[in-house]
């Protein structure tokens, strides 16, 4: 699963979550429900952070830095 993000400065890239979501590390966490495409699709933005109703969120600063360095962020690497 992936997201295409665009920052306020116009830069953009992809956030790749498939590896994280397939990992046993997410079992029992707020990320586990995101394995369901219907739950994953409920993504939103709050105070500049990517969030889901499950309580899962992604660090915008880490996302920005990774995308600027590589054009994508492989979450969990």
PDB file of C-alpha atoms in Angstrom:
ATOM      1  CA  UNK A   1       0.000   0.000   0.000  1.00  0.00           C
ATOM      2  CA  UNK A   2       1.240   3.446  -0.814  1.00  0.00           C
ATOM      3  CA  UNK A   3       0.366   7.107  -0.582  1.00  0.00           C
ATOM      4  CA  UNK A   4       1.268   9.941  -2.907  1.00  0.00           C
ATOM      5  CA  UNK A   5       1.983  13.067  -0.853  1.00  0.00           C
ATOM      6  CA  UNK A   6       2.585  16.706  -1.739  1.00  0.00           C
ATOM      7  CA  UNK A   7       4.072  19.147   0.738  1.00  0.00           C
ATOM      8  CA  UNK A   8       3.262  22.855   1.038  1.00  0.00           C
ATOM      9  CA  UNK A   9       6.516  23.705  -0.748  1.00  0.00           C
ATOM     10  CA  UNK A  10       5.289  21.755  -3.797  1.00  0.00           C
ATOM     11  CA  UNK A  11       7.666  18.809  -3.423  1.00  0.00           C
ATOM     12  CA  UNK A  12       6.080  15.384  -3.648  1.00  0.00           C
ATOM     13  CA  UNK A  13       6.809  11.683  -3.460  1.00  0.00           C
ATOM     14  CA  UNK A  14       5.517   8.320  -2.366  1.00  0.00           C
ATOM     15  CA  UNK A  15       5.130   6.779   1.057  1.00  0.00           C
ATOM     16  CA  UNK A  16       5.498   3.001   0.811  1.00  0.00           C
ATOM     17  CA  UNK A  17       3.823   1.115   3.643  1.00  0.00           C
ATOM     18  CA  UNK A  18       3.449  -2.402   2.227  1.00  0.00           C
ATOM     19  CA  UNK A  19       6.537  -3.805   3.958  1.00  0.00           C
ATOM     20  CA  UNK A  20       5.523  -2.392   7.325  1.00  0.00           C
ATOM     21  CA  UNK A  21       1.952  -3.608   7.038  1.00  0.00           C
ATOM     22  CA  UNK A  22       3.073  -7.121   6.060  1.00  0.00           C
ATOM     23  CA  UNK A  23       5.439  -7.251   9.025  1.00  0.00           C
ATOM     24  CA  UNK A  24       4.583  -9.118  12.203  1.00  0.00           C
ATOM     25  CA  UNK A  25       5.707  -5.971  14.068  1.00  0.00           C
ATOM     26  CA  UNK A  26       2.314  -4.336  13.464  1.00  0.00           C
ATOM     27  CA  UNK A  27       0.278  -7.132  15.040  1.00  0.00           C
ATOM     28  CA  UNK A  28      -1.733  -5.688  17.893  1.00  0.00           C
ATOM     29  CA  UNK A  29      -0.841  -2.059  17.049  1.00  0.00           C
ATOM     30  CA  UNK A  30      -2.855   0.830  15.612  1.00  0.00           C
ATOM     31  CA  UNK A  31      -1.265   0.002  12.237  1.00  0.00           C
ATOM     32  CA  UNK A  32      -2.675  -3.541  12.001  1.00  0.00           C
ATOM     33  CA  UNK A  33      -6.177  -2.431  10.860  1.00  0.00           C
ATOM     34  CA  UNK A  34      -4.530  -0.576   7.936  1.00  0.00           C
ATOM     35  CA  UNK A  35      -4.000  -3.958   6.278  1.00  0.00           C
ATOM     36  CA  UNK A  36      -7.671  -3.686   5.297  1.00  0.00           C
ATOM     37  CA  UNK A  37      -7.825  -1.500   2.148  1.00  0.00           C
ATOM     38  CA  UNK A  38     -11.106   0.055   3.331  1.00  0.00           C
ATOM     39  CA  UNK A  39      -9.490   1.208   6.578  1.00  0.00           C
ATOM     40  CA  UNK A  40      -6.316   2.328   4.782  1.00  0.00           C
ATOM     41  CA  UNK A  41      -8.446   4.466   2.447  1.00  0.00           C
ATOM     42  CA  UNK A  42      -9.727   6.484   5.432  1.00  0.00           C
ATOM     43  CA  UNK A  43      -6.408   8.355   5.570  1.00  0.00           C
ATOM     44  CA  UNK A  44      -6.474  12.061   6.392  1.00  0.00           C
ATOM     45  CA  UNK A  45      -4.310  14.998   7.400  1.00  0.00           C
ATOM     46  CA  UNK A  46      -4.292  16.570  10.868  1.00  0.00           C
ATOM     47  CA  UNK A  47      -1.914  19.363  11.806  1.00  0.00           C
ATOM     48  CA  UNK A  48       0.322  18.424   8.875  1.00  0.00           C
ATOM     49  CA  UNK A  49       0.543  14.722   9.742  1.00  0.00           C
ATOM     50  CA  UNK A  50      -0.881  11.752   7.825  1.00  0.00           C
ATOM     51  CA  UNK A  51      -3.378  10.057  10.166  1.00  0.00           C
ATOM     52  CA  UNK A  52      -5.974   7.292  10.273  1.00  0.00           C
ATOM     53  CA  UNK A  53      -9.016   6.914  12.551  1.00  0.00           C
ATOM     54  CA  UNK A  54      -7.263   3.939  14.216  1.00  0.00           C
ATOM     55  CA  UNK A  55      -4.825   6.370  15.859  1.00  0.00           C
ATOM     56  CA  UNK A  56      -2.000   5.510  13.460  1.00  0.00           C
ATOM     57  CA  UNK A  57       0.007   8.447  12.182  1.00  0.00           C
ATOM     58  CA  UNK A  58       3.215   9.102  10.271  1.00  0.00           C
ATOM     59  CA  UNK A  59       5.962  11.532  11.243  1.00  0.00           C
ATOM     60  CA  UNK A  60       5.856  14.389   8.724  1.00  0.00           C
ATOM     61  CA  UNK A  61       9.487  15.400   9.290  1.00  0.00           C
ATOM     62  CA  UNK A  62      10.828  11.883   8.629  1.00  0.00           C
ATOM     63  CA  UNK A  63       8.564  11.634   5.586  1.00  0.00           C
ATOM     64  CA  UNK A  64       9.778  14.950   4.186  1.00  0.00           C
ATOM     65  CA  UNK A  65      13.448  14.155   4.747  1.00  0.00           C
ATOM     66  CA  UNK A  66      13.217  10.696   3.137  1.00  0.00           C
ATOM     67  CA  UNK A  67      11.271  11.960   0.128  1.00  0.00           C
ATOM     68  CA  UNK A  68      13.740  14.775  -0.432  1.00  0.00           C
ATOM     69  CA  UNK A  69      16.646  12.342  -0.219  1.00  0.00           C
ATOM     70  CA  UNK A  70      15.218   9.464  -2.286  1.00  0.00           C
ATOM     71  CA  UNK A  71      11.884  10.511  -3.784  1.00  0.00           C
ATOM     72  CA  UNK A  72      10.065   8.040  -1.556  1.00  0.00           C
ATOM     73  CA  UNK A  73       9.803   6.926   2.066  1.00  0.00           C
ATOM     74  CA  UNK A  74       9.910   3.228   2.762  1.00  0.00           C
ATOM     75  CA  UNK A  75       8.220   3.176   6.166  1.00  0.00           C
ATOM     76  CA  UNK A  76       9.876   0.825   8.607  1.00  0.00           C
ATOM     77  CA  UNK A  77      13.251   0.654   6.865  1.00  0.00           C
TER      78      UNK A  77
END
